[in-house]
Amino acid sequence: MSQRSNPRVRVLGAGVFGLACAAELAARGAAVEVWDRAEALGLATCSYLAGGMLAPGCEAESAPPAVVAAAAGGADWWEAQGVQVIRRGSLVLAAPRDQGELPRFLRQSVGGQRVAGAALAALEPALAEKHTQGIFYPDEAHLDPRAALASLAEKLSVQWGRAGRTDDLAGVDLLIDARGIAARPEIATLRAVRGEMILLHCPEVTITRPIRLIHPRHPCYLVPRGGGAYMLGATMVESDDRKPVTVKAALDLLAALWAVHPGFAEAEILETAAHIRPAYPDNIPAVRRDGRVIRVNGAYRHGFLLAHHLARQVADLALQEAAQCA
Ligand SMILES: Cc1cc2nc3c(=O)[nH]c(=O)nc-3n(C[C@H](O)[C@H](O)[C@H](O)COP(=O)(O)OP(=O)(O)OC[C@H]3O[C@@H](n4cnc5c(N)ncnc54)[C@H](O)[C@@H]3O)c2cc1C
């Protein structure tokens, strides 16, 4: 490493982890360049498919406590990057046959409150006819991942169409490996968890906050994107298969959508897409140091939820190293 306290850093990968790390490093004075092998921001990047829910309370139902704790402050961090964060909470619902699951979900999650009847109707009038009870998480938020990624990528002047290697540090002091699942050949413990999603347009139904639907086999969620657009996700399959969305996945997701509001029968399907989430065995993302390479990976289903936390860890490590060498 050269003798400098404002290190030159190359970030490989312009997904949510790479961009968040680059933004945090740049804000702290590092000279940062970001390379991505994709020709442009799009479906080659797993983060592009995400729901964008900043919902640690709901995630607590199935995520380890460390994930829930690390999520604190995420919405504020995104806002500080100039990204629009919608703070309208989230709502958990269940089809009539699964209503018995609501008390369990409430117990296992954090910050939820039971809502029924008029209170539920006041939150989401469109859902009042079909749903009479649910759980509301008032402190949760969501963002549009595509807008968030595009905004950071533009500010950081990402160099698209540039594939890098972790053994090539020419011209930089440190390299941040944020290649997501593409880093798997170099990280033995990384595993692949396939996810599928559907993008819809349905201006006939107005829902203003993310809805999670409890289901014994296929829990799913619906995130409003504004202008009548909704993102419906997501399957979870232990597989690294990048094939397009399967009929089974589409049927499972669309059946759940029907259970949220029958008006979605008229929705147009704008896009179906699949990608691979990178995950460590404990499903907790981690920062690992390997000489002058810092690896940040294992986002699993919490890339947007935890990006700020991982970015701060990476920046702390990178700048500590630089200070010691200066
Ligand atoms: C359907 C679906 C829904 C999801 N919903 C959510 C959600 O609601 N909330 C949430 O937080 N997470 C969600 N996730 C998970 C989340 O999207 C991922 O865990 C996260 O995006 C992974 O981010 P990443 O930056 O590690 O990887 P990626 O986003 O895949 O970024 C890695 C980038 O590295 C680039 N790259 C690869 N090799 C090279 C190279 N050699 N040189 C340069 N660049 C390279 C790739 O082109 C890519 O752009 C979802 C995932 C899926 C599939």
XYZ file of C-alpha atoms and ligand atoms in Angstrom:
379
model
C 0.000 0.000 0.000
C 1.194 3.503 -0.761
C 1.774 6.016 2.030
C -1.564 7.794 2.058
C -4.479 8.204 4.443
C -6.906 8.794 1.568
C -6.392 5.476 -0.200
C -7.146 4.760 -3.833
C -9.778 2.077 -3.858
C -11.262 0.032 -6.679
C -14.652 -1.549 -6.043
C -15.556 -4.564 -8.177
C -19.326 -4.761 -8.554
C -21.992 -2.061 -8.787
C -24.675 -3.975 -6.913
C -26.051 -2.631 -3.682
C -23.026 -3.691 -1.622
C -20.436 -2.316 -4.033
C -22.222 0.991 -4.506
C -22.904 1.460 -0.800
C -19.253 0.762 0.045
C -18.069 3.120 -2.672
C -20.417 5.886 -1.482
C -19.297 5.495 2.118
C -15.594 5.427 1.179
C -15.939 8.451 -1.092
C -17.767 10.371 1.651
C -14.832 9.681 3.965
C -12.256 10.964 1.489
C -11.055 7.869 -0.362
C -10.430 8.092 -4.108
C -12.877 5.485 -5.364
C -13.483 3.904 -8.741
C -16.246 1.358 -9.356
C -16.059 -1.272 -12.079
C -18.865 -3.538 -13.168
C -18.644 -6.195 -15.838
C -22.246 -5.593 -16.978
C -22.700 -3.168 -19.874
C -25.253 -1.144 -17.883
C -27.367 -1.303 -14.758
C -29.994 -3.993 -15.307
C -30.997 -7.597 -14.790
C -27.381 -8.842 -14.622
C -27.200 -7.333 -11.140
C -29.065 -9.237 -8.426
C -29.781 -6.012 -6.535
C -31.817 -4.770 -9.513
C -34.474 -7.390 -8.748
C -34.877 -6.642 -5.052
C -38.049 -5.569 -3.309
C -36.291 -2.801 -1.386
C -38.096 -3.277 1.899
C -36.362 -1.767 4.913
C -38.353 -3.951 7.252
C -36.243 -5.392 10.076
C -39.249 -5.964 12.331
C -40.948 -8.260 9.828
C -37.637 -9.922 8.924
C -37.150 -10.785 12.610
C -39.745 -13.513 12.102
C -37.148 -15.591 10.263
C -33.823 -13.681 10.330
C -31.121 -14.012 13.005
C -31.134 -11.270 15.704
C -27.771 -9.989 14.372
C -29.474 -9.021 11.101
C -32.247 -7.159 12.883
C -29.758 -5.262 15.071
C -27.526 -4.347 12.114
C -30.485 -2.901 10.191
C -30.863 0.068 12.555
C -30.309 3.399 10.858
C -30.630 2.046 7.321
C -33.475 4.309 6.208
C -31.604 7.408 7.444
C -28.446 6.316 5.614
C -30.319 5.890 2.338
C -31.937 9.278 2.714
C -28.538 10.822 3.355
C -27.473 9.423 -0.050
C -30.305 11.385 -1.673
C -32.479 8.299 -2.198
C -36.227 8.596 -1.674
C -37.305 6.462 1.279
C -41.023 5.938 1.801
C -41.825 5.651 5.477
C -45.342 4.229 5.561
C -44.651 1.039 7.497
C -45.543 -2.421 6.278
C -48.556 -4.653 6.654
C -48.721 -8.416 7.169
C -51.863 -10.221 6.039
C -53.041 -13.822 5.781
C -55.622 -15.581 3.658
C -58.607 -16.836 5.741
C -57.198 -20.378 6.070
C -53.849 -19.009 7.370
C -55.219 -16.448 9.862
C -54.159 -18.681 12.750
C -50.560 -17.877 11.828
C -50.898 -14.152 12.575
C -50.324 -14.467 16.384
C -47.196 -16.551 15.763
C -45.850 -14.036 13.254
C -46.536 -11.196 15.697
C -44.660 -13.042 18.476
C -41.632 -13.849 16.334
C -41.357 -10.393 14.755
C -40.569 -7.001 16.311
C -42.551 -3.758 16.486
C -45.822 -5.020 15.044
C -49.321 -4.205 16.239
C -52.539 -6.054 15.438
C -54.925 -4.089 13.251
C -58.488 -5.029 12.378
C -61.634 -3.647 10.797
C -61.730 0.134 10.490
C -58.075 0.558 11.518
C -56.957 -1.726 8.701
C -59.335 -0.009 6.285
C -57.893 3.372 7.261
C -54.385 2.174 6.400
C -55.245 0.561 3.071
C -58.842 1.222 1.980
C -58.485 -1.045 -1.055
C -57.892 -4.055 1.190
C -60.826 -3.542 3.546
C -63.290 -5.683 1.667
C -61.151 -8.812 1.613
C -59.089 -8.445 4.797
C -60.390 -7.823 8.285
C -57.211 -8.333 10.296
C -53.469 -8.066 9.966
C -50.286 -6.789 11.632
C -48.983 -3.272 11.068
C -45.297 -2.324 11.490
C -45.399 1.487 11.609
C -41.629 2.066 11.774
C -40.731 0.260 8.573
C -39.927 1.789 5.207
C -39.202 0.921 1.607
C -37.376 2.306 -1.401
C -37.188 1.664 -5.116
C -33.983 -0.376 -5.593
C -33.621 0.530 -9.272
C -33.845 4.245 -8.562
C -31.487 3.903 -5.585
C -28.873 1.966 -7.572
C -29.115 4.345 -10.535
C -28.687 7.378 -8.310
C -25.576 6.002 -6.569
C -24.114 4.673 -9.823
C -24.440 8.060 -11.460
C -22.837 9.938 -8.566
C -19.963 7.454 -8.471
C -19.463 7.432 -12.262
C -19.473 3.640 -12.440
C -17.324 2.218 -15.228
C -19.689 -0.250 -16.903
C -18.382 -3.035 -19.096
C -15.186 -3.403 -17.016
C -14.566 -6.800 -15.471
C -11.883 -6.846 -12.786
C -9.879 -9.518 -10.984
C -9.008 -9.665 -7.329
C -5.341 -10.360 -8.121
C -5.005 -7.177 -10.169
C -4.590 -4.093 -7.985
C -2.730 -2.030 -10.566
C -3.127 1.661 -9.771
C -4.938 1.224 -6.455
C -4.067 0.594 -2.810
C -7.068 -1.530 -1.935
C -9.671 -3.561 -3.756
C -13.203 -4.144 -2.526
C -14.627 -7.394 -3.871
C -18.398 -6.838 -4.082
C -19.088 -9.180 -6.993
C -21.998 -10.958 -5.303
C -22.469 -14.555 -6.443
C -19.730 -14.126 -9.086
C -17.184 -14.234 -6.228
C -18.197 -17.798 -5.334
C -15.166 -19.493 -6.946
C -12.985 -17.544 -4.463
C -15.264 -17.852 -1.403
C -15.833 -21.527 -0.640
C -18.625 -20.964 1.914
C -20.791 -18.799 -0.333
C -23.970 -20.537 -1.506
C -26.587 -19.656 -4.112
C -30.247 -18.955 -3.320
C -32.337 -18.415 -6.416
C -35.060 -15.756 -6.300
C -37.804 -14.953 -8.797
C -39.966 -11.867 -9.077
C -42.709 -10.383 -11.215
C -43.247 -6.725 -12.039
C -46.870 -5.710 -12.569
C -48.884 -2.726 -13.622
C -52.308 -2.435 -12.032
C -53.571 1.133 -11.660
C -57.013 -0.265 -10.720
C -55.723 -1.281 -7.258
C -54.129 1.289 -4.952
C -51.906 -0.050 -2.180
C -49.451 2.358 -0.588
C -47.107 0.237 1.539
C -45.449 -3.207 1.262
C -47.789 -6.100 1.985
C -46.495 -9.477 3.177
C -48.732 -12.454 2.839
C -48.255 -15.292 5.308
C -48.357 -18.665 3.602
C -47.180 -22.077 4.888
C -45.137 -22.819 1.759
C -44.888 -19.664 -0.344
C -44.793 -16.502 1.738
C -44.571 -13.530 -0.573
C -44.697 -9.765 -0.657
C -45.971 -6.984 -2.836
C -44.151 -3.647 -2.952
C -45.785 -0.583 -4.527
C -43.505 1.244 -6.961
C -45.822 4.169 -7.683
C -47.738 4.932 -10.862
C -49.721 1.697 -10.533
C -46.596 -0.514 -10.639
C -45.953 -3.298 -8.126
C -43.097 -5.691 -7.512
C -44.221 -9.168 -6.470
C -41.620 -11.414 -4.883
C -39.949 -13.591 -4.177
C -39.204 -17.284 -4.364
C -36.406 -18.840 -2.327
C -34.783 -21.897 -3.907
C -31.427 -23.407 -2.927
C -30.072 -23.397 -6.461
C -27.658 -21.538 -8.702
C -29.814 -22.072 -11.798
C -30.177 -18.801 -13.745
C -32.969 -20.074 -15.989
C -35.951 -17.747 -16.471
C -38.897 -17.723 -14.055
C -40.617 -21.119 -14.000
C -44.347 -21.753 -14.356
C -44.454 -23.110 -10.791
C -42.856 -19.964 -9.371
C -45.164 -17.725 -11.383
C -48.235 -19.705 -10.266
C -47.196 -19.574 -6.592
C -46.532 -15.833 -6.714
C -49.616 -14.946 -8.720
C -51.900 -17.083 -6.534
C -50.725 -15.107 -3.524
C -51.341 -11.863 -5.375
C -54.905 -12.952 -5.972
C -55.281 -13.533 -2.241
C -54.215 -9.927 -1.529
C -56.758 -8.325 -3.868
C -58.828 -9.903 -6.656
C -58.487 -6.688 -8.663
C -54.994 -7.837 -9.593
C -56.675 -10.191 -12.061
C -56.555 -7.259 -14.491
C -52.875 -6.492 -13.850
C -50.443 -6.464 -16.746
C -47.265 -8.492 -16.263
C -44.443 -6.147 -17.253
C -41.452 -8.298 -16.387
C -40.485 -11.618 -14.867
C -36.918 -12.147 -13.715
C -34.723 -14.473 -11.698
C -31.321 -14.049 -10.073
C -29.085 -15.651 -7.484
C -28.722 -14.284 -3.960
C -25.275 -14.847 -2.455
C -25.532 -16.289 1.083
C -23.210 -17.546 3.817
C -24.238 -20.625 5.842
C -25.679 -18.468 8.674
C -27.409 -16.076 6.225
C -25.536 -13.139 7.761
C -23.502 -10.948 5.391
C -19.887 -10.395 6.303
C -16.776 -8.352 5.579
C -13.566 -10.357 5.271
C -10.032 -9.111 4.818
C -7.673 -10.956 2.503
C -4.446 -8.933 2.252
C -5.232 -5.805 0.208
C -8.581 -7.233 -0.824
C -11.654 -6.634 1.336
C -14.514 -8.952 0.495
C -18.082 -7.914 1.269
C -20.658 -10.537 0.450
C -23.452 -12.824 1.647
C -26.255 -10.262 1.288
C -28.793 -13.114 1.074
C -32.208 -11.422 1.207
C -30.957 -8.358 3.067
C -28.842 -6.388 0.614
C -30.729 -3.102 0.933
C -31.596 -3.625 4.577
C -27.950 -3.997 5.605
C -25.951 -2.139 2.930
C -25.246 0.842 5.221
C -23.947 -1.418 7.971
C -21.614 -3.381 5.708
C -20.457 -0.200 3.943
C -19.447 1.342 7.273
C -17.552 -1.809 8.237
C -15.722 -1.837 4.910
C -14.867 1.875 5.152
C -13.659 1.497 8.755
C -11.397 -1.381 7.745
C -10.070 0.305 4.607
C -9.298 3.613 6.288
C -7.821 1.993 9.393
C -5.452 0.094 7.160
C -4.591 3.256 5.243
C -3.945 5.201 8.479
C -1.622 2.497 9.790
C 0.420 2.596 6.595
C 0.546 6.398 6.359
C -36.159 -11.656 -6.471
C -35.284 -11.079 -5.400
C -35.833 -10.243 -4.439
C -35.031 -9.683 -3.432
N -35.591 -8.812 -2.539
C -34.806 -8.181 -1.638
C -35.333 -7.167 -0.768
O -36.517 -6.849 -0.790
N -34.494 -6.547 0.092
C -33.175 -6.846 0.135
O -32.455 -6.237 0.910
N -32.637 -7.812 -0.663
C -33.419 -8.474 -1.548
N -32.899 -9.430 -2.380
C -31.517 -9.843 -2.199
C -30.573 -8.852 -2.738
O -31.042 -8.365 -3.980
C -29.176 -9.482 -2.913
O -28.784 -10.171 -1.789
C -28.196 -8.376 -3.150
O -28.680 -7.593 -4.209
C -26.816 -8.851 -3.499
O -26.087 -7.673 -3.718
P -24.584 -7.691 -4.166
O -24.204 -6.254 -4.317
O -23.787 -8.547 -3.245
O -24.606 -8.452 -5.570
P -25.160 -7.979 -7.004
O -26.317 -7.082 -6.845
O -25.336 -9.192 -7.841
O -23.963 -7.120 -7.599
C -22.752 -7.733 -8.005
C -22.264 -7.004 -9.226
O -20.932 -7.454 -9.499
C -20.758 -7.449 -10.897
N -19.598 -8.282 -11.221
C -19.508 -9.633 -11.184
N -18.267 -10.027 -11.523
C -17.553 -8.898 -11.765
C -16.199 -8.634 -12.145
N -15.322 -9.622 -12.343
N -15.794 -7.336 -12.286
C -16.666 -6.309 -12.113
N -17.963 -6.513 -11.755
C -18.396 -7.782 -11.574
C -22.075 -7.955 -11.447
O -22.258 -7.569 -12.796
C -23.068 -7.273 -10.493
O -23.536 -6.045 -11.042
C -33.663 -10.000 -3.377
C -33.101 -10.825 -4.359
C -33.897 -11.371 -5.368
C -33.284 -12.247 -6.418
